[in-house]
Each structure stands twice: as structure tokens, then as C-alpha cells.
JSON list of N, CA and C in Angstrom, two decimals:
[
{"chain": "A", "resi": 2, "resn": "MET", "atom": "N", "xyz": [0.85, -1.19, 0.00]},
{"chain": "A", "resi": 2, "resn": "MET", "atom": "CA", "xyz": [0.00, 0.00, 0.00]},
{"chain": "A", "resi": 2, "resn": "MET", "atom": "C", "xyz": [0.89, 1.24, 0.00]},
{"chain": "A", "resi": 3, "resn": "PRO", "atom": "N", "xyz": [0.59, 2.21, -0.87]},
{"chain": "A", "resi": 3, "resn": "PRO", "atom": "CA", "xyz": [1.43, 3.41, -0.94]},
{"chain": "A", "resi": 3, "resn": "PRO", "atom": "C", "xyz": [1.30, 4.25, 0.33]},
{"chain": "A", "resi": 4, "resn": "ASP", "atom": "N", "xyz": [2.37, 4.95, 0.61]},
{"chain": "A", "resi": 4, "resn": "ASP", "atom": "CA", "xyz": [2.39, 5.85, 1.76]},
{"chain": "A", "resi": 4, "resn": "ASP", "atom": "C", "xyz": [1.57, 7.10, 1.43]},
{"chain": "A", "resi": 5, "resn": "ILE", "atom": "N", "xyz": [0.42, 7.23, 2.05]},
{"chain": "A", "resi": 5, "resn": "ILE", "atom": "CA", "xyz": [-0.50, 8.34, 1.72]},
{"chain": "A", "resi": 5, "resn": "ILE", "atom": "C", "xyz": [0.13, 9.68, 2.11]},
{"chain": "A", "resi": 6, "resn": "GLY", "atom": "N", "xyz": [0.83, 9.72, 3.23]},
{"chain": "A", "resi": 6, "resn": "GLY", "atom": "CA", "xyz": [1.51, 10.95, 3.63]},
{"chain": "A", "resi": 6, "resn": "GLY", "atom": "C", "xyz": [2.53, 11.41, 2.60]},
{"chain": "A", "resi": 7, "resn": "GLY", "atom": "N", "xyz": [3.25, 10.46, 2.02]},
{"chain": "A", "resi": 7, "resn": "GLY", "atom": "CA", "xyz": [4.22, 10.80, 0.98]},
{"chain": "A", "resi": 7, "resn": "GLY", "atom": "C", "xyz": [3.56, 11.31, -0.27]},
{"chain": "A", "resi": 8, "resn": "ILE", "atom": "N", "xyz": [2.43, 10.74, -0.60]},
{"chain": "A", "resi": 8, "resn": "ILE", "atom": "CA", "xyz": [1.68, 11.20, -1.77]},
{"chain": "A", "resi": 8, "resn": "ILE", "atom": "C", "xyz": [1.19, 12.63, -1.55]},
{"chain": "A", "resi": 9, "resn": "VAL", "atom": "N", "xyz": [0.69, 12.92, -0.35]},
{"chain": "A", "resi": 9, "resn": "VAL", "atom": "CA", "xyz": [0.22, 14.27, -0.03]},
{"chain": "A", "resi": 9, "resn": "VAL", "atom": "C", "xyz": [1.36, 15.27, -0.18]},
{"chain": "A", "resi": 10, "resn": "LEU", "atom": "N", "xyz": [2.54, 14.93, 0.37]},
{"chain": "A", "resi": 10, "resn": "LEU", "atom": "CA", "xyz": [3.69, 15.83, 0.26]},
{"chain": "A", "resi": 10, "resn": "LEU", "atom": "C", "xyz": [4.13, 16.02, -1.18]},
{"chain": "A", "resi": 11, "resn": "THR", "atom": "N", "xyz": [4.10, 14.96, -1.97]},
{"chain": "A", "resi": 11, "resn": "THR", "atom": "CA", "xyz": [4.49, 15.06, -3.37]},
{"chain": "A", "resi": 11, "resn": "THR", "atom": "C", "xyz": [3.53, 15.95, -4.15]},
{"chain": "A", "resi": 12, "resn": "LEU", "atom": "N", "xyz": [2.24, 15.77, -3.92]},
{"chain": "A", "resi": 12, "resn": "LEU", "atom": "CA", "xyz": [1.25, 16.62, -4.60]},
{"chain": "A", "resi": 12, "resn": "LEU", "atom": "C", "xyz": [1.39, 18.08, -4.18]},
{"chain": "A", "resi": 13, "resn": "ALA", "atom": "N", "xyz": [1.66, 18.31, -2.91]},
{"chain": "A", "resi": 13, "resn": "ALA", "atom": "CA", "xyz": [1.84, 19.69, -2.44]},
{"chain": "A", "resi": 13, "resn": "ALA", "atom": "C", "xyz": [3.08, 20.31, -3.09]},
{"chain": "A", "resi": 14, "resn": "ARG", "atom": "N", "xyz": [4.16, 19.57, -3.18]},
{"chain": "A", "resi": 14, "resn": "ARG", "atom": "CA", "xyz": [5.37, 20.09, -3.82]},
{"chain": "A", "resi": 14, "resn": "ARG", "atom": "C", "xyz": [5.12, 20.40, -5.29]},
{"chain": "A", "resi": 15, "resn": "PHE", "atom": "N", "xyz": [4.39, 19.52, -5.97]},
{"chain": "A", "resi": 15, "resn": "PHE", "atom": "CA", "xyz": [4.06, 19.76, -7.36]},
{"chain": "A", "resi": 15, "resn": "PHE", "atom": "C", "xyz": [3.22, 21.03, -7.51]},
{"chain": "A", "resi": 16, "resn": "TYR", "atom": "N", "xyz": [2.26, 21.23, -6.63]},
{"chain": "A", "resi": 16, "resn": "TYR", "atom": "CA", "xyz": [1.41, 22.42, -6.69]},
{"chain": "A", "resi": 16, "resn": "TYR", "atom": "C", "xyz": [2.21, 23.69, -6.39]},
{"chain": "A", "resi": 17, "resn": "VAL", "atom": "N", "xyz": [3.17, 23.59, -5.48]},
{"chain": "A", "resi": 17, "resn": "VAL", "atom": "CA", "xyz": [4.05, 24.73, -5.20]},
{"chain": "A", "resi": 17, "resn": "VAL", "atom": "C", "xyz": [4.81, 25.11, -6.46]},
{"chain": "A", "resi": 18, "resn": "TRP", "atom": "N", "xyz": [5.31, 24.12, -7.19]},
{"chain": "A", "resi": 18, "resn": "TRP", "atom": "CA", "xyz": [6.03, 24.42, -8.44]},
{"chain": "A", "resi": 18, "resn": "TRP", "atom": "C", "xyz": [5.10, 25.04, -9.48]},
{"chain": "A", "resi": 19, "resn": "LEU", "atom": "N", "xyz": [3.84, 24.62, -9.50]},
{"chain": "A", "resi": 19, "resn": "LEU", "atom": "CA", "xyz": [2.88, 25.25, -10.41]},
{"chain": "A", "resi": 19, "resn": "LEU", "atom": "C", "xyz": [2.69, 26.72, -10.06]},
{"chain": "A", "resi": 20, "resn": "ILE", "atom": "N", "xyz": [2.59, 27.02, -8.76]},
{"chain": "A", "resi": 20, "resn": "ILE", "atom": "CA", "xyz": [2.43, 28.41, -8.32]},
{"chain": "A", "resi": 20, "resn": "ILE", "atom": "C", "xyz": [3.66, 29.22, -8.71]},
{"chain": "A", "resi": 21, "resn": "ILE", "atom": "N", "xyz": [4.84, 28.67, -8.47]},
{"chain": "A", "resi": 21, "resn": "ILE", "atom": "CA", "xyz": [6.09, 29.39, -8.81]},
{"chain": "A", "resi": 21, "resn": "ILE", "atom": "C", "xyz": [6.16, 29.65, -10.31]},
{"chain": "A", "resi": 22, "resn": "ALA", "atom": "N", "xyz": [5.83, 28.65, -11.12]},
{"chain": "A", "resi": 22, "resn": "ALA", "atom": "CA", "xyz": [5.85, 28.84, -12.58]},
{"chain": "A", "resi": 22, "resn": "ALA", "atom": "C", "xyz": [4.85, 29.90, -12.99]},
{"chain": "A", "resi": 23, "resn": "TYR", "atom": "N", "xyz": [3.68, 29.92, -12.38]},
{"chain": "A", "resi": 23, "resn": "TYR", "atom": "CA", "xyz": [2.66, 30.92, -12.70]},
{"chain": "A", "resi": 23, "resn": "TYR", "atom": "C", "xyz": [3.15, 32.32, -12.37]},
{"chain": "A", "resi": 24, "resn": "VAL", "atom": "N", "xyz": [3.78, 32.47, -11.22]},
{"chain": "A", "resi": 24, "resn": "VAL", "atom": "CA", "xyz": [4.29, 33.78, -10.81]},
{"chain": "A", "resi": 24, "resn": "VAL", "atom": "C", "xyz": [5.38, 34.24, -11.78]},
{"chain": "A", "resi": 25, "resn": "ILE", "atom": "N", "xyz": [6.29, 33.36, -12.13]},
{"chain": "A", "resi": 25, "resn": "ILE", "atom": "CA", "xyz": [7.36, 33.74, -13.06]},
{"chain": "A", "resi": 25, "resn": "ILE", "atom": "C", "xyz": [6.81, 34.10, -14.43]},
{"chain": "A", "resi": 26, "resn": "LEU", "atom": "N", "xyz": [5.85, 33.32, -14.92]},
{"chain": "A", "resi": 26, "resn": "LEU", "atom": "CA", "xyz": [5.27, 33.63, -16.23]},
{"chain": "A", "resi": 26, "resn": "LEU", "atom": "C", "xyz": [4.46, 34.93, -16.22]},
{"chain": "A", "resi": 27, "resn": "SER", "atom": "N", "xyz": [4.02, 35.36, -15.06]},
{"chain": "A", "resi": 27, "resn": "SER", "atom": "CA", "xyz": [3.26, 36.62, -15.00]},
{"chain": "A", "resi": 27, "resn": "SER", "atom": "C", "xyz": [4.15, 37.82, -15.28]},
{"chain": "A", "resi": 28, "resn": "TRP", "atom": "N", "xyz": [5.45, 37.65, -15.25]},
{"chain": "A", "resi": 28, "resn": "TRP", "atom": "CA", "xyz": [6.38, 38.74, -15.54]},
{"chain": "A", "resi": 28, "resn": "TRP", "atom": "C", "xyz": [6.56, 38.95, -17.03]},
{"chain": "A", "resi": 29, "resn": "PHE", "atom": "N", "xyz": [6.10, 38.03, -17.85]},
{"chain": "A", "resi": 29, "resn": "PHE", "atom": "CA", "xyz": [6.31, 38.10, -19.30]},
{"chain": "A", "resi": 29, "resn": "PHE", "atom": "C", "xyz": [4.99, 38.43, -20.01]},
{"chain": "A", "resi": 30, "resn": "PRO", "atom": "N", "xyz": [5.09, 38.95, -21.23]},
{"chain": "A", "resi": 30, "resn": "PRO", "atom": "CA", "xyz": [3.86, 39.24, -21.99]},
{"chain": "A", "resi": 30, "resn": "PRO", "atom": "C", "xyz": [3.04, 37.96, -22.21]},
{"chain": "A", "resi": 31, "resn": "GLY", "atom": "N", "xyz": [1.74, 38.11, -22.19]},
{"chain": "A", "resi": 31, "resn": "GLY", "atom": "CA", "xyz": [0.84, 36.96, -22.31]},
{"chain": "A", "resi": 31, "resn": "GLY", "atom": "C", "xyz": [0.52, 36.57, -23.73]},
{"chain": "A", "resi": 32, "resn": "THR", "atom": "N", "xyz": [1.52, 36.47, -24.59]},
{"chain": "A", "resi": 32, "resn": "THR", "atom": "CA", "xyz": [1.30, 36.08, -25.98]},
{"chain": "A", "resi": 32, "resn": "THR", "atom": "C", "xyz": [2.03, 34.78, -26.28]},
{"chain": "A", "resi": 33, "resn": "GLY", "atom": "N", "xyz": [1.59, 34.11, -27.30]},
{"chain": "A", "resi": 33, "resn": "GLY", "atom": "CA", "xyz": [2.25, 32.91, -27.75]},
{"chain": "A", "resi": 33, "resn": "GLY", "atom": "C", "xyz": [2.13, 31.75, -26.78]},
{"chain": "A", "resi": 34, "resn": "VAL", "atom": "N", "xyz": [3.16, 30.94, -26.75]},
{"chain": "A", "resi": 34, "resn": "VAL", "atom": "CA", "xyz": [3.17, 29.74, -25.91]},
{"chain": "A", "resi": 34, "resn": "VAL", "atom": "C", "xyz": [3.12, 30.11, -24.44]},
{"chain": "A", "resi": 35, "resn": "PHE", "atom": "N", "xyz": [3.85, 31.17, -24.05]},
{"chain": "A", "resi": 35, "resn": "PHE", "atom": "CA", "xyz": [3.84, 31.58, -22.65]},
{"chain": "A", "resi": 35, "resn": "PHE", "atom": "C", "xyz": [2.44, 31.96, -22.19]},
{"chain": "A", "resi": 36, "resn": "GLY", "atom": "N", "xyz": [1.70, 32.62, -23.06]},
{"chain": "A", "resi": 36, "resn": "GLY", "atom": "CA", "xyz": [0.33, 33.00, -22.73]},
{"chain": "A", "resi": 36, "resn": "GLY", "atom": "C", "xyz": [-0.57, 31.80, -22.53]},
{"chain": "A", "resi": 37, "resn": "GLU", "atom": "N", "xyz": [-0.41, 30.80, -23.39]},
{"chain": "A", "resi": 37, "resn": "GLU", "atom": "CA", "xyz": [-1.22, 29.59, -23.26]},
{"chain": "A", "resi": 37, "resn": "GLU", "atom": "C", "xyz": [-0.89, 28.84, -21.98]},
{"chain": "A", "resi": 38, "resn": "VAL", "atom": "N", "xyz": [0.39, 28.70, -21.70]},
{"chain": "A", "resi": 38, "resn": "VAL", "atom": "CA", "xyz": [0.80, 28.00, -20.47]},
{"chain": "A", "resi": 38, "resn": "VAL", "atom": "C", "xyz": [0.31, 28.77, -19.25]},
{"chain": "A", "resi": 39, "resn": "ARG", "atom": "N", "xyz": [0.42, 30.09, -19.30]},
{"chain": "A", "resi": 39, "resn": "ARG", "atom": "CA", "xyz": [-0.03, 30.91, -18.17]},
{"chain": "A", "resi": 39, "resn": "ARG", "atom": "C", "xyz": [-1.54, 30.78, -17.96]},
{"chain": "A", "resi": 40, "resn": "ARG", "atom": "N", "xyz": [-2.29, 30.69, -19.04]},
{"chain": "A", "resi": 40, "resn": "ARG", "atom": "CA", "xyz": [-3.75, 30.52, -18.90]},
{"chain": "A", "resi": 40, "resn": "ARG", "atom": "C", "xyz": [-4.09, 29.18, -18.26]},
{"chain": "A", "resi": 41, "resn": "VAL", "atom": "N", "xyz": [-3.38, 28.13, -18.64]},
{"chain": "A", "resi": 41, "resn": "VAL", "atom": "CA", "xyz": [-3.62, 26.82, -18.05]},
{"chain": "A", "resi": 41, "resn": "VAL", "atom": "C", "xyz": [-3.25, 26.85, -16.57]},
{"chain": "A", "resi": 42, "resn": "LEU", "atom": "N", "xyz": [-2.10, 27.43, -16.26]},
{"chain": "A", "resi": 42, "resn": "LEU", "atom": "CA", "xyz": [-1.69, 27.53, -14.86]},
{"chain": "A", "resi": 42, "resn": "LEU", "atom": "C", "xyz": [-2.66, 28.38, -14.05]},
{"chain": "A", "resi": 43, "resn": "ALA", "atom": "N", "xyz": [-3.19, 29.43, -14.67]},
{"chain": "A", "resi": 43, "resn": "ALA", "atom": "CA", "xyz": [-4.15, 30.28, -13.96]},
{"chain": "A", "resi": 43, "resn": "ALA", "atom": "C", "xyz": [-5.39, 29.50, -13.55]},
{"chain": "A", "resi": 44, "resn": "THR", "atom": "N", "xyz": [-5.86, 28.62, -14.43]},
{"chain": "A", "resi": 44, "resn": "THR", "atom": "CA", "xyz": [-7.04, 27.84, -14.06]},
{"chain": "A", "resi": 44, "resn": "THR", "atom": "C", "xyz": [-6.75, 26.89, -12.91]},
{"chain": "A", "resi": 45, "resn": "LEU", "atom": "N", "xyz": [-5.48, 26.50, -12.76]},
{"chain": "A", "resi": 45, "resn": "LEU", "atom": "CA", "xyz": [-5.12, 25.58, -11.68]},
{"chain": "A", "resi": 45, "resn": "LEU", "atom": "C", "xyz": [-4.82, 26.28, -10.36]},
{"chain": "A", "resi": 46, "resn": "VAL", "atom": "N", "xyz": [-4.15, 27.43, -10.42]},
{"chain": "A", "resi": 46, "resn": "VAL", "atom": "CA", "xyz": [-3.68, 28.04, -9.17]},
{"chain": "A", "resi": 46, "resn": "VAL", "atom": "C", "xyz": [-4.47, 29.28, -8.72]},
{"chain": "A", "resi": 47, "resn": "GLU", "atom": "N", "xyz": [-5.15, 29.95, -9.62]},
{"chain": "A", "resi": 47, "resn": "GLU", "atom": "CA", "xyz": [-5.87, 31.16, -9.23]},
{"chain": "A", "resi": 47, "resn": "GLU", "atom": "C", "xyz": [-6.96, 30.93, -8.18]},
{"chain": "A", "resi": 48, "resn": "PRO", "atom": "N", "xyz": [-7.71, 29.84, -8.23]},
{"chain": "A", "resi": 48, "resn": "PRO", "atom": "CA", "xyz": [-8.70, 29.65, -7.16]},
{"chain": "A", "resi": 48, "resn": "PRO", "atom": "C", "xyz": [-8.06, 29.61, -5.77]},
{"chain": "A", "resi": 49, "resn": "TYR", "atom": "N", "xyz": [-6.90, 28.97, -5.66]},
{"chain": "A", "resi": 49, "resn": "TYR", "atom": "CA", "xyz": [-6.20, 28.91, -4.37]},
{"chain": "A", "resi": 49, "resn": "TYR", "atom": "C", "xyz": [-5.57, 30.25, -4.03]},
{"chain": "A", "resi": 50, "resn": "LEU", "atom": "N", "xyz": [-4.90, 30.88, -4.98]},
{"chain": "A", "resi": 50, "resn": "LEU", "atom": "CA", "xyz": [-4.27, 32.17, -4.71]},
{"chain": "A", "resi": 50, "resn": "LEU", "atom": "C", "xyz": [-5.30, 33.25, -4.42]},
{"chain": "A", "resi": 51, "resn": "GLY", "atom": "N", "xyz": [-6.46, 33.14, -5.04]},
{"chain": "A", "resi": 51, "resn": "GLY", "atom": "CA", "xyz": [-7.52, 34.13, -4.82]},
{"chain": "A", "resi": 51, "resn": "GLY", "atom": "C", "xyz": [-7.96, 34.20, -3.37]},
{"chain": "A", "resi": 52, "resn": "LEU", "atom": "N", "xyz": [-7.92, 33.07, -2.68]},
{"chain": "A", "resi": 52, "resn": "LEU", "atom": "CA", "xyz": [-8.26, 33.06, -1.25]},
{"chain": "A", "resi": 52, "resn": "LEU", "atom": "C", "xyz": [-7.32, 33.98, -0.47]},
{"chain": "A", "resi": 53, "resn": "PHE", "atom": "N", "xyz": [-6.06, 33.96, -0.81]},
{"chain": "A", "resi": 53, "resn": "PHE", "atom": "CA", "xyz": [-5.08, 34.76, -0.09]},
{"chain": "A", "resi": 53, "resn": "PHE", "atom": "C", "xyz": [-5.06, 36.21, -0.57]},
{"chain": "A", "resi": 54, "resn": "ARG", "atom": "N", "xyz": [-5.41, 36.44, -1.82]},
{"chain": "A", "resi": 54, "resn": "ARG", "atom": "CA", "xyz": [-5.46, 37.82, -2.32]},
{"chain": "A", "resi": 54, "resn": "ARG", "atom": "C", "xyz": [-6.60, 38.60, -1.69]},
{"chain": "A", "resi": 55, "resn": "ARG", "atom": "N", "xyz": [-7.66, 37.90, -1.26]},
{"chain": "A", "resi": 55, "resn": "ARG", "atom": "CA", "xyz": [-8.74, 38.59, -0.56]},
{"chain": "A", "resi": 55, "resn": "ARG", "atom": "C", "xyz": [-8.28, 39.06, 0.82]},
{"chain": "A", "resi": 56, "resn": "ILE", "atom": "N", "xyz": [-7.37, 38.31, 1.42]},
{"chain": "A", "resi": 56, "resn": "ILE", "atom": "CA", "xyz": [-6.87, 38.66, 2.76]},
{"chain": "A", "resi": 56, "resn": "ILE", "atom": "C", "xyz": [-5.70, 39.63, 2.67]},
{"chain": "A", "resi": 57, "resn": "ILE", "atom": "N", "xyz": [-4.80, 39.38, 1.72]},
{"chain": "A", "resi": 57, "resn": "ILE", "atom": "CA", "xyz": [-3.58, 40.18, 1.56]},
{"chain": "A", "resi": 57, "resn": "ILE", "atom": "C", "xyz": [-3.60, 40.81, 0.17]},
{"chain": "A", "resi": 58, "resn": "PRO", "atom": "N", "xyz": [-4.12, 42.02, 0.06]},
{"chain": "A", "resi": 58, "resn": "PRO", "atom": "CA", "xyz": [-4.16, 42.64, -1.27]},
{"chain": "A", "resi": 58, "resn": "PRO", "atom": "C", "xyz": [-2.75, 43.03, -1.73]},
{"chain": "A", "resi": 59, "resn": "PRO", "atom": "N", "xyz": [-2.54, 43.12, -3.05]},
{"chain": "A", "resi": 59, "resn": "PRO", "atom": "CA", "xyz": [-1.22, 43.54, -3.56]},
{"chain": "A", "resi": 59, "resn": "PRO", "atom": "C", "xyz": [-0.86, 44.94, -3.07]},
{"chain": "A", "resi": 60, "resn": "MET", "atom": "N", "xyz": [0.42, 45.13, -2.78]},
{"chain": "A", "resi": 60, "resn": "MET", "atom": "CA", "xyz": [0.92, 46.44, -2.36]},
{"chain": "A", "resi": 60, "resn": "MET", "atom": "C", "xyz": [1.62, 47.08, -3.54]},
{"chain": "A", "resi": 61, "resn": "GLY", "atom": "N", "xyz": [0.88, 47.81, -4.32]},
{"chain": "A", "resi": 61, "resn": "GLY", "atom": "CA", "xyz": [1.44, 48.39, -5.54]},
{"chain": "A", "resi": 61, "resn": "GLY", "atom": "C", "xyz": [1.66, 47.29, -6.55]},
{"chain": "A", "resi": 62, "resn": "THR", "atom": "N", "xyz": [2.90, 47.14, -6.98]},
{"chain": "A", "resi": 62, "resn": "THR", "atom": "CA", "xyz": [3.22, 46.07, -7.93]},
{"chain": "A", "resi": 62, "resn": "THR", "atom": "C", "xyz": [3.71, 44.81, -7.24]},
{"chain": "A", "resi": 63, "resn": "LEU", "atom": "N", "xyz": [3.81, 44.84, -5.91]},
{"chain": "A", "resi": 63, "resn": "LEU", "atom": "CA", "xyz": [4.29, 43.69, -5.15]},
{"chain": "A", "resi": 63, "resn": "LEU", "atom": "C", "xyz": [3.12, 42.89, -4.59]},
{"chain": "A", "resi": 64, "resn": "ASP", "atom": "N", "xyz": [3.06, 41.62, -4.97]},
{"chain": "A", "resi": 64, "resn": "ASP", "atom": "CA", "xyz": [2.00, 40.73, -4.49]},
{"chain": "A", "resi": 64, "resn": "ASP", "atom": "C", "xyz": [2.65, 39.61, -3.69]},
{"chain": "A", "resi": 65, "resn": "ILE", "atom": "N", "xyz": [2.48, 39.65, -2.38]},
{"chain": "A", "resi": 65, "resn": "ILE", "atom": "CA", "xyz": [3.10, 38.63, -1.53]},
{"chain": "A", "resi": 65, "resn": "ILE", "atom": "C", "xyz": [2.17, 37.47, -1.23]},
{"chain": "A", "resi": 66, "resn": "SER", "atom": "N", "xyz": [0.96, 37.50, -1.78]},
{"chain": "A", "resi": 66, "resn": "SER", "atom": "CA", "xyz": [0.02, 36.42, -1.50]},
{"chain": "A", "resi": 66, "resn": "SER", "atom": "C", "xyz": [0.52, 35.05, -1.98]},
{"chain": "A", "resi": 67, "resn": "PRO", "atom": "N", "xyz": [1.26, 34.93, -3.09]},
{"chain": "A", "resi": 67, "resn": "PRO", "atom": "CA", "xyz": [1.78, 33.60, -3.44]},
{"chain": "A", "resi": 67, "resn": "PRO", "atom": "C", "xyz": [2.75, 33.05, -2.40]},
{"chain": "A", "resi": 68, "resn": "ILE", "atom": "N", "xyz": [3.54, 33.92, -1.79]},
{"chain": "A", "resi": 68, "resn": "ILE", "atom": "CA", "xyz": [4.47, 33.46, -0.76]},
{"chain": "A", "resi": 68, "resn": "ILE", "atom": "C", "xyz": [3.71, 32.90, 0.43]},
{"chain": "A", "resi": 69, "resn": "VAL", "atom": "N", "xyz": [2.70, 33.63, 0.88]},
{"chain": "A", "resi": 69, "resn": "VAL", "atom": "CA", "xyz": [1.89, 33.18, 2.00]},
{"chain": "A", "resi": 69, "resn": "VAL", "atom": "C", "xyz": [1.15, 31.90, 1.63]},
{"chain": "A", "resi": 70, "resn": "ALA", "atom": "N", "xyz": [0.62, 31.83, 0.42]},
{"chain": "A", "resi": 70, "resn": "ALA", "atom": "CA", "xyz": [-0.11, 30.65, -0.04]},
{"chain": "A", "resi": 70, "resn": "ALA", "atom": "C", "xyz": [0.80, 29.41, -0.05]},
{"chain": "A", "resi": 71, "resn": "ILE", "atom": "N", "xyz": [2.04, 29.59, -0.50]},
{"chain": "A", "resi": 71, "resn": "ILE", "atom": "CA", "xyz": [2.99, 28.47, -0.52]},
{"chain": "A", "resi": 71, "resn": "ILE", "atom": "C", "xyz": [3.32, 28.03, 0.90]},
{"chain": "A", "resi": 72, "resn": "LEU", "atom": "N", "xyz": [3.55, 28.97, 1.79]},
{"chain": "A", "resi": 72, "resn": "LEU", "atom": "CA", "xyz": [3.85, 28.61, 3.18]},
{"chain": "A", "resi": 72, "resn": "LEU", "atom": "C", "xyz": [2.70, 27.86, 3.82]},
{"chain": "A", "resi": 73, "resn": "VAL", "atom": "N", "xyz": [1.48, 28.34, 3.64]},
{"chain": "A", "resi": 73, "resn": "VAL", "atom": "CA", "xyz": [0.31, 27.67, 4.20]},
{"chain": "A", "resi": 73, "resn": "VAL", "atom": "C", "xyz": [0.16, 26.27, 3.62]},
{"chain": "A", "resi": 74, "resn": "LEU", "atom": "N", "xyz": [0.35, 26.14, 2.32]},
{"chain": "A", "resi": 74, "resn": "LEU", "atom": "CA", "xyz": [0.24, 24.84, 1.68]},
{"chain": "A", "resi": 74, "resn": "LEU", "atom": "C", "xyz": [1.28, 23.86, 2.22]},
{"chain": "A", "resi": 75, "resn": "GLN", "atom": "N", "xyz": [2.51, 24.32, 2.39]},
{"chain": "A", "resi": 75, "resn": "GLN", "atom": "CA", "xyz": [3.55, 23.44, 2.89]},
{"chain": "A", "resi": 75, "resn": "GLN", "atom": "C", "xyz": [3.30, 23.01, 4.34]},
{"chain": "A", "resi": 76, "resn": "VAL", "atom": "N", "xyz": [2.87, 23.94, 5.16]},
{"chain": "A", "resi": 76, "resn": "VAL", "atom": "CA", "xyz": [2.57, 23.60, 6.56]},
{"chain": "A", "resi": 76, "resn": "VAL", "atom": "C", "xyz": [1.39, 22.63, 6.62]},
{"chain": "A", "resi": 77, "resn": "ALA", "atom": "N", "xyz": [0.34, 22.91, 5.87]},
{"chain": "A", "resi": 77, "resn": "ALA", "atom": "CA", "xyz": [-0.84, 22.04, 5.88]},
{"chain": "A", "resi": 77, "resn": "ALA", "atom": "C", "xyz": [-0.50, 20.64, 5.37]},
{"chain": "A", "resi": 78, "resn": "ALA", "atom": "N", "xyz": [0.27, 20.56, 4.30]},
{"chain": "A", "resi": 78, "resn": "ALA", "atom": "CA", "xyz": [0.64, 19.25, 3.75]},
{"chain": "A", "resi": 78, "resn": "ALA", "atom": "C", "xyz": [1.52, 18.48, 4.72]},
{"chain": "A", "resi": 79, "resn": "SER", "atom": "N", "xyz": [2.42, 19.18, 5.38]},
{"chain": "A", "resi": 79, "resn": "SER", "atom": "CA", "xyz": [3.29, 18.53, 6.36]},
{"chain": "A", "resi": 79, "resn": "SER", "atom": "C", "xyz": [2.48, 17.97, 7.53]},
{"chain": "A", "resi": 80, "resn": "GLN", "atom": "N", "xyz": [1.57, 18.78, 8.04]},
{"chain": "A", "resi": 80, "resn": "GLN", "atom": "CA", "xyz": [0.74, 18.32, 9.15]},
{"chain": "A", "resi": 80, "resn": "GLN", "atom": "C", "xyz": [-0.18, 17.17, 8.74]},
{"chain": "A", "resi": 81, "resn": "LEU", "atom": "N", "xyz": [-0.75, 17.28, 7.56]},
{"chain": "A", "resi": 81, "resn": "LEU", "atom": "CA", "xyz": [-1.64, 16.23, 7.07]},
{"chain": "A", "resi": 81, "resn": "LEU", "atom": "C", "xyz": [-0.87, 14.93, 6.83]},
{"chain": "A", "resi": 82, "resn": "SER", "atom": "N", "xyz": [0.34, 15.03, 6.31]},
{"chain": "A", "resi": 82, "resn": "SER", "atom": "CA", "xyz": [1.13, 13.81, 6.07]},
{"chain": "A", "resi": 82, "resn": "SER", "atom": "C", "xyz": [1.51, 13.14, 7.39]},
{"chain": "A", "resi": 83, "resn": "ARG", "atom": "N", "xyz": [1.71, 13.92, 8.44]},
{"chain": "A", "resi": 83, "resn": "ARG", "atom": "CA", "xyz": [2.02, 13.33, 9.76]},
{"chain": "A", "resi": 83, "resn": "ARG", "atom": "C", "xyz": [0.82, 12.61, 10.33]},
{"chain": "A", "resi": 84, "resn": "ILE", "atom": "N", "xyz": [-0.37, 13.18, 10.09]},
{"chain": "A", "resi": 84, "resn": "ILE", "atom": "CA", "xyz": [-1.60, 12.56, 10.59]},
{"chain": "A", "resi": 84, "resn": "ILE", "atom": "C", "xyz": [-1.87, 11.25, 9.85]},
{"chain": "A", "resi": 85, "resn": "LEU", "atom": "N", "xyz": [-1.64, 11.25, 8.55]},
{"chain": "A", "resi": 85, "resn": "LEU", "atom": "CA", "xyz": [-1.91, 10.07, 7.73]},
{"chain": "A", "resi": 85, "resn": "LEU", "atom": "C", "xyz": [-0.79, 9.07, 7.86]}
]
């Protein structure tokens, strides 16, 4: 039987990388392949990031909500993997 806690941590790490890729792609123009990839990533990560953007609005051009979202995700996944 697979280790469920390990699976939870792996999925959380993968989602963190999706968030990081989305943030990096947001620095580039939304045309061509980058635009398509960014749109796909937006459908995956924006619902989660939106929760944090409601609490922590962007400060000018600086948006720290992805950092907080990643920290919360990592802590939650770590705690959940310990329980499982």
C-alpha cells in the first residue's frame, strides 16, 4: 500500500512548483506559448491564490500572497502527512 503521507507531500510540492511557474510567467507578456501556459496555470492556481489575495491585497506592484499561499500549503501538507 502506498504511503499516503508521501503522496500528499508530493502533490503539495508539485502544486508549489505550479504556483512558482505561474508567478514567473506573470512577468512576461501573455502572448504565444507563454500565454497559453499561463492561462492553463491560472485555471489551476488562481482559485487557491484568490483566497489569499482577498486577505492580503497587492501592495502596488508587489503581491506577496503567493508566498503566504505556498507557506500555508507546505505547513498544511506537512501536518496532514504526519496525521496520515
